[in-house]
PDB file of C-alpha atoms and ligand atoms in Angstrom:
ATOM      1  CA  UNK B   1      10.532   4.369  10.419  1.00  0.00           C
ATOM      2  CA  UNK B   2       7.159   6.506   9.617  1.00  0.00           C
ATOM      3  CA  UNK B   3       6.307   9.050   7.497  1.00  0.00           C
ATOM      4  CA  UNK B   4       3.349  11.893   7.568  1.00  0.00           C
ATOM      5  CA  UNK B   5       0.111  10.776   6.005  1.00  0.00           C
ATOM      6  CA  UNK B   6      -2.382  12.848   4.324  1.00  0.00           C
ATOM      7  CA  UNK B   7      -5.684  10.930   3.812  1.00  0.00           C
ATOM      8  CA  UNK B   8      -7.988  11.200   6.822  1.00  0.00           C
ATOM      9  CA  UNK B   9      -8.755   7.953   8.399  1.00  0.00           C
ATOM     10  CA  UNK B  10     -12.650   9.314   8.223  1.00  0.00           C
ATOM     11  CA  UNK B  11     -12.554   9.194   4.541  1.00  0.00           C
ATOM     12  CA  UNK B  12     -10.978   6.185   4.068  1.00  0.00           C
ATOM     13  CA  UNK B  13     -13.531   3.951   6.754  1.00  0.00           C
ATOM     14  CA  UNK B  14     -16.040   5.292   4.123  1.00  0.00           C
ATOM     15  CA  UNK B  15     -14.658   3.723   0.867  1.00  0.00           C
ATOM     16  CA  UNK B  16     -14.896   0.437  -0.540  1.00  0.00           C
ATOM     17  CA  UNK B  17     -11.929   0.618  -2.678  1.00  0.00           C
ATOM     18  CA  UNK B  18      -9.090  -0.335  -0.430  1.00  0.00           C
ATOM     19  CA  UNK B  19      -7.949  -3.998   0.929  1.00  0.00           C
ATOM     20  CA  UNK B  20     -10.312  -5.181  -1.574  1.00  0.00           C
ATOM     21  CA  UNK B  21      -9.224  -7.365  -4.492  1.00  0.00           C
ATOM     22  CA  UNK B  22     -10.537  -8.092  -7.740  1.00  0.00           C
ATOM     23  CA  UNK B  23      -8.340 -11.762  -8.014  1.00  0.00           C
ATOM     24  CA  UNK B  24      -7.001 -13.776  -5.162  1.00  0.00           C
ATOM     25  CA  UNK B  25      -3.352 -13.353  -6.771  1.00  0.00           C
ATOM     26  CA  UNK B  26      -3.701  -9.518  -7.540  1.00  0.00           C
ATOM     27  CA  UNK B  27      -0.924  -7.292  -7.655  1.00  0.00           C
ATOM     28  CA  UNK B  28      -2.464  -4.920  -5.668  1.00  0.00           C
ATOM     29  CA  UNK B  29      -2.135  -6.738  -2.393  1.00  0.00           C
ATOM     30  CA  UNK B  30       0.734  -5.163  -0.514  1.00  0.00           C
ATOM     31  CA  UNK B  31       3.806  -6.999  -0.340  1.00  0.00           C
ATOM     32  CA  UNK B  32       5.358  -7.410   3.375  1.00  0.00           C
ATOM     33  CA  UNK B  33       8.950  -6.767   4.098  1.00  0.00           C
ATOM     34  CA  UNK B  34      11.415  -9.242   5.915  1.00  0.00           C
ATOM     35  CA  UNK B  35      11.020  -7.654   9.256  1.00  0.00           C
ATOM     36  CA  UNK B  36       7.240  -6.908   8.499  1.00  0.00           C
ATOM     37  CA  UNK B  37       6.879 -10.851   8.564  1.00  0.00           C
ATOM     38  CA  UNK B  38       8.450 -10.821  11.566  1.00  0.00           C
ATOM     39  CA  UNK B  39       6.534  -8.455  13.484  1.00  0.00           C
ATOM     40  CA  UNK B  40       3.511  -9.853  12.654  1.00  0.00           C
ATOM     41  CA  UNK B  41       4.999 -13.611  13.474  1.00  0.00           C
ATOM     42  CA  UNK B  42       5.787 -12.372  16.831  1.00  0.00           C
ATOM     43  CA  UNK B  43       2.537 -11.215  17.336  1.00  0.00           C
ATOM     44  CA  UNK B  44       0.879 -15.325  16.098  1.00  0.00           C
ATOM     45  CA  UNK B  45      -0.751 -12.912  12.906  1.00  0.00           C
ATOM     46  CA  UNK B  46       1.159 -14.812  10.286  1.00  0.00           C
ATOM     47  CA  UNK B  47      -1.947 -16.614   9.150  1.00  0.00           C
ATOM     48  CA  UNK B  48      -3.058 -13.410   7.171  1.00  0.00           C
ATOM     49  CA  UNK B  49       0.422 -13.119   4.926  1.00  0.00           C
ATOM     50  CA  UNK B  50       1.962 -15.461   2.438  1.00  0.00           C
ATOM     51  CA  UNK B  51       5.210 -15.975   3.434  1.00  0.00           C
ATOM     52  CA  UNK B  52       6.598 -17.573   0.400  1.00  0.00           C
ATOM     53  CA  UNK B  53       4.824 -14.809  -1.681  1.00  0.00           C
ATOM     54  CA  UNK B  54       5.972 -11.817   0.864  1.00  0.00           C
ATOM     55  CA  UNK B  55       2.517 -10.888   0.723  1.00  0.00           C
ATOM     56  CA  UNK B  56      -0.824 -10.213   2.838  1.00  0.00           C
ATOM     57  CA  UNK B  57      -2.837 -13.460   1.921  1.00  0.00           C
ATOM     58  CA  UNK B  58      -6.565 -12.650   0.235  1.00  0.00           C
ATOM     59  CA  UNK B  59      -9.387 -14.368   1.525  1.00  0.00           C
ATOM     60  CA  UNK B  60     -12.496 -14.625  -0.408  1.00  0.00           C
ATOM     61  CA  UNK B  61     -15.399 -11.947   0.977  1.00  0.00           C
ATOM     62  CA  UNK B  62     -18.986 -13.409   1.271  1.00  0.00           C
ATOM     63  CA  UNK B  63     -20.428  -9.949   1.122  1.00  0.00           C
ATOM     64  CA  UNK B  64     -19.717  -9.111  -2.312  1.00  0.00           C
ATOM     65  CA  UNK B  65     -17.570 -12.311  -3.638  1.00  0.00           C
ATOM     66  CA  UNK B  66     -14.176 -10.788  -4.129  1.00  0.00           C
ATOM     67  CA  UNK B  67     -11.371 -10.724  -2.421  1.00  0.00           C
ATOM     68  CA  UNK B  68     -10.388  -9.308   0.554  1.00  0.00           C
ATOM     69  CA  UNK B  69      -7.306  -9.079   2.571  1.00  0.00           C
ATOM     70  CA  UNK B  70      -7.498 -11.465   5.634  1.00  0.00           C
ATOM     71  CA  UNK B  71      -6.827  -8.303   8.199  1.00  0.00           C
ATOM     72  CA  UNK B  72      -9.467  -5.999   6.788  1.00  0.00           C
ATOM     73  CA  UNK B  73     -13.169  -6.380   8.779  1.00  0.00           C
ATOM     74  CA  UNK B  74     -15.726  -6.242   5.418  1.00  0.00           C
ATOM     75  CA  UNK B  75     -18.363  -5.101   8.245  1.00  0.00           C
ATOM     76  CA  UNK B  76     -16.814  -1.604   9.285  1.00  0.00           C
ATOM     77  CA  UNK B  77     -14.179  -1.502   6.758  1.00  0.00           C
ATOM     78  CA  UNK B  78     -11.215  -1.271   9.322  1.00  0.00           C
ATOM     79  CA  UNK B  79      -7.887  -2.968   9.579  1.00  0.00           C
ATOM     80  CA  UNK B  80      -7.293  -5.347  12.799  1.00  0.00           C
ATOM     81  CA  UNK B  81      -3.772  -4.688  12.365  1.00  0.00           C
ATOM     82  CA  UNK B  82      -4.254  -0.892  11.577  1.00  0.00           C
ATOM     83  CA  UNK B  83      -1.564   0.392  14.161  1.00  0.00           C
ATOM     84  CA  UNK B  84       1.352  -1.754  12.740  1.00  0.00           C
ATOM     85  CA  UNK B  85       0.197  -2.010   9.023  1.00  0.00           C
ATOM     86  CA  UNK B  86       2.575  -3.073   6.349  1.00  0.00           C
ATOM     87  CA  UNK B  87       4.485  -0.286   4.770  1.00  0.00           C
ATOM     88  CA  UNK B  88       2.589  -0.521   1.467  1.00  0.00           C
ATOM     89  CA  UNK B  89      -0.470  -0.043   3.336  1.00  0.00           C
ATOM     90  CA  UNK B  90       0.754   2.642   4.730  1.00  0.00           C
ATOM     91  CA  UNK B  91       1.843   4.320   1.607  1.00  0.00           C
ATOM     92  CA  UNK B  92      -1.199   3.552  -0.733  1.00  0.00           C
ATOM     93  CA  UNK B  93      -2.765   5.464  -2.701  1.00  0.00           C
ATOM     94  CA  UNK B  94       0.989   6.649  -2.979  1.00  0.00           C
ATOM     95  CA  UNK B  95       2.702   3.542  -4.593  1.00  0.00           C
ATOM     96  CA  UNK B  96       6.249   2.076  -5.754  1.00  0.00           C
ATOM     97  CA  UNK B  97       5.878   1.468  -9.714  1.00  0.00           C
ATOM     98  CA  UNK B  98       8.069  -0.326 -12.005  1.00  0.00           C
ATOM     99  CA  UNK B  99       8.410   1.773 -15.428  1.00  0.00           C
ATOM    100  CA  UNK B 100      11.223   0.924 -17.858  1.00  0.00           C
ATOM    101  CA  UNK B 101      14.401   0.055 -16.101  1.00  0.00           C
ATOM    102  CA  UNK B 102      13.004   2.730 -13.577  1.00  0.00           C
ATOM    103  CA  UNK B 103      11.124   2.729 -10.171  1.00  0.00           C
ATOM    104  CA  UNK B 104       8.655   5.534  -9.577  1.00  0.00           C
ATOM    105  CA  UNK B 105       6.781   7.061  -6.343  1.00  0.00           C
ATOM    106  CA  UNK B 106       3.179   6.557  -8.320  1.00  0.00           C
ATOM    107  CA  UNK B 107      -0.228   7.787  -7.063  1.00  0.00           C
ATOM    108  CA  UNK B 108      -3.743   5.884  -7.699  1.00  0.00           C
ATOM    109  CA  UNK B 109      -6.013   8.030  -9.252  1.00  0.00           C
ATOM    110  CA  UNK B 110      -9.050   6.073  -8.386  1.00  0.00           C
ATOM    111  CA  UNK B 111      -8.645   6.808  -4.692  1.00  0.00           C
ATOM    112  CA  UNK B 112     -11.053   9.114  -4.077  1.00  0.00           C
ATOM    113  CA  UNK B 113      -9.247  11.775  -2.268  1.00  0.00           C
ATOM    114  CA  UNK B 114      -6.686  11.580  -4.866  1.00  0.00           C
ATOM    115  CA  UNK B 115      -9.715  12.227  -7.303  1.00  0.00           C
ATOM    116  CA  UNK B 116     -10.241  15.208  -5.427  1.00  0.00           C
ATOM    117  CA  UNK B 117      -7.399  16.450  -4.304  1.00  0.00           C
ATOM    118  CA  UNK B 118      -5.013  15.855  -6.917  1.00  0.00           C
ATOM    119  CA  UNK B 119      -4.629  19.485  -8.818  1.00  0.00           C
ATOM    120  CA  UNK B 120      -4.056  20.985  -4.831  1.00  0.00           C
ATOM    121  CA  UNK B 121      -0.941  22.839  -3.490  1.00  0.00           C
ATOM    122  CA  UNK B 122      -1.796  20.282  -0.640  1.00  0.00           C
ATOM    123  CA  UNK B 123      -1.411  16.643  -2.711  1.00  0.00           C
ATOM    124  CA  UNK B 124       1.488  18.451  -4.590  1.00  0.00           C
ATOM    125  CA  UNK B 125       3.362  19.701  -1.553  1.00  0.00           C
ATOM    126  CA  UNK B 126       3.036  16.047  -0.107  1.00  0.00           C
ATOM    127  CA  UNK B 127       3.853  14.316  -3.269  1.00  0.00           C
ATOM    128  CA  UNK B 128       7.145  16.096  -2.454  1.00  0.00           C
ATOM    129  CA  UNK B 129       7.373  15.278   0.837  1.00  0.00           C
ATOM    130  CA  UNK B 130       6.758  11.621   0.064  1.00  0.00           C
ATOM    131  CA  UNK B 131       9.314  11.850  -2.859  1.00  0.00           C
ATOM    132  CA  UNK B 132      12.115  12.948  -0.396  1.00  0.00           C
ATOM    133  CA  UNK B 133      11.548  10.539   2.268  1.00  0.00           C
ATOM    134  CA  UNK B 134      11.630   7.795  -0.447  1.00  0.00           C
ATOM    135  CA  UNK B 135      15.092   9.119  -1.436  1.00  0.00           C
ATOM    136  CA  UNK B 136      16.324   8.817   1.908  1.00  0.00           C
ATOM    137  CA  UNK B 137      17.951   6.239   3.930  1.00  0.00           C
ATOM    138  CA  UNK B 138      16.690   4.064   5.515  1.00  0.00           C
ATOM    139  CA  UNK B 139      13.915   4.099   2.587  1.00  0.00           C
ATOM    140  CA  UNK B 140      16.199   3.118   0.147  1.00  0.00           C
ATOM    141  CA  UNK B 141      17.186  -0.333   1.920  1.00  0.00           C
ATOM    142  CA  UNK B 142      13.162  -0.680   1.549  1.00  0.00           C
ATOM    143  CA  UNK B 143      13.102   0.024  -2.004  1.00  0.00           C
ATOM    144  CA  UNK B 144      16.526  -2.091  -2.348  1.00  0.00           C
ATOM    145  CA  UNK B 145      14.336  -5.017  -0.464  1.00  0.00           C
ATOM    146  CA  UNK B 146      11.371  -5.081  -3.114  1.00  0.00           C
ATOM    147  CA  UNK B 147      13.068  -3.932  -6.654  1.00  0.00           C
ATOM    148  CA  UNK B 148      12.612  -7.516  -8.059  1.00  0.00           C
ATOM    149  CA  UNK B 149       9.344  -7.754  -6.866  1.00  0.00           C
ATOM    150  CA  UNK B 150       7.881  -4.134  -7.945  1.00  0.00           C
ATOM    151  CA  UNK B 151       4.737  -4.607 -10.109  1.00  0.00           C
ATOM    152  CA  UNK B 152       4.077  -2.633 -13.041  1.00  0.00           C
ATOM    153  CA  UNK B 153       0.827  -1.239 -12.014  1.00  0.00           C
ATOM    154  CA  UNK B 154      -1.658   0.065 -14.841  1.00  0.00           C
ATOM    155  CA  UNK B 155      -3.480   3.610 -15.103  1.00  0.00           C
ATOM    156  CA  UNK B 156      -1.641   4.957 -12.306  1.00  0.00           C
ATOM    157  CA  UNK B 157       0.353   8.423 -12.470  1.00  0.00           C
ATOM    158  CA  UNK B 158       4.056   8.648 -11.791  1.00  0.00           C
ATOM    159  CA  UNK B 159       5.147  11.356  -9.788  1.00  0.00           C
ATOM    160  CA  UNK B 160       9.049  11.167  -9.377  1.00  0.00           C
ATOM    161  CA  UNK B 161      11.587   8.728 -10.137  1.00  0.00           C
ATOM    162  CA  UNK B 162      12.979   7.071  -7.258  1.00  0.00           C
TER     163      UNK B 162
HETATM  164  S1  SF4 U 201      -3.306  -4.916   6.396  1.00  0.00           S
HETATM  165 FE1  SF4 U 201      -4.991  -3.515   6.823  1.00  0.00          FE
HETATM  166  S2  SF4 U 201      -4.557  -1.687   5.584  1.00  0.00           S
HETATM  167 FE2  SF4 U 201      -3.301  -3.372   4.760  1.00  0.00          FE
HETATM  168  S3  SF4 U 201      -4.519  -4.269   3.098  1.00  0.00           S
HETATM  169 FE3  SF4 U 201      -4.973  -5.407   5.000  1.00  0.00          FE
HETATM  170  S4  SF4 U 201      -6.797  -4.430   5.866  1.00  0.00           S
HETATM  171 FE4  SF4 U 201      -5.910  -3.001   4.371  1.00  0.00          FE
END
């Protein structure tokens, strides 16, 4: 159960915007699916998630004194779990929004390749893409799985109701 991603891992090793947390209890920390929990259970890794939360636990960073998520390494800015990554993970800067009584595919517009990609044919043929595959089984179960748990991000962009 993948999907095509469009950010190169090059650009994202240089940023210090992702995994990182302003609040221990943000809402930006990905939430983890039922079988996520599982995978990473099987593989002894369930000290980094918050199983009665459904989310990757935050750890405080020394560096710069917020938070971090307990897989991410602060001192090259990779994941140790970066093969088998949560599916949030794997979507963001693409998210899954609450708006009113709907769900949206949403984008962050403070990633920086969505800051400079965002008026292209390219982030507008993959917003698509991303759209479609969201719409699809076995997506929906996913979405099914997380609807009363969907934050209402703010200052993001919705791209298509899902
Ligand atoms: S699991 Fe990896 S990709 Fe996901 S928030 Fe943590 S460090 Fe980032």
């Amino acid at each position: 159960m993948d999907f095509k991603q469009i950010i190169p891992s090059g650009l994202c090793l240089e940023c210090r915007g992702c995994s990182r947390f302003s609040e221990k209890d943000s809402m930006w920390s990905p939430l983890l699916l039922d079988e996520e929990i599982e995978y990473l259970k099987g593989k002894n890794l369930l000290a980094g998630c918050d199983t009665k939360k459904k989310k990757l636990t935050t750890i405080l960073n020394p560096i710069d004194e917020n938070f971090v998520c307990a897989f991410l390494l602060p001192q090259d800015n990779s994941c140790r779990i970066y093969e088998f990554r949560p599916f949030e993970c794997r979507l963001y800067p693409f998210l899954i929004n609450r708006g009113k009584n709907k769900i949206y595919l949403a984008v962050d517009p403070h990633c920086l390749f969505i800051e400079r990609n965002a008026a292209t044919k390219q982030f507008q043929e993959y917003a698509d893409y991303l759209a479609g595959v969201l719409k699809s089984p076995p997506w929906t179960r996913v979405i099914n799985e997380i609807r009363d748990v969907i934050p209402e991000y703010q200052d993001v962009m919705n791209i298509s109701e899902l």
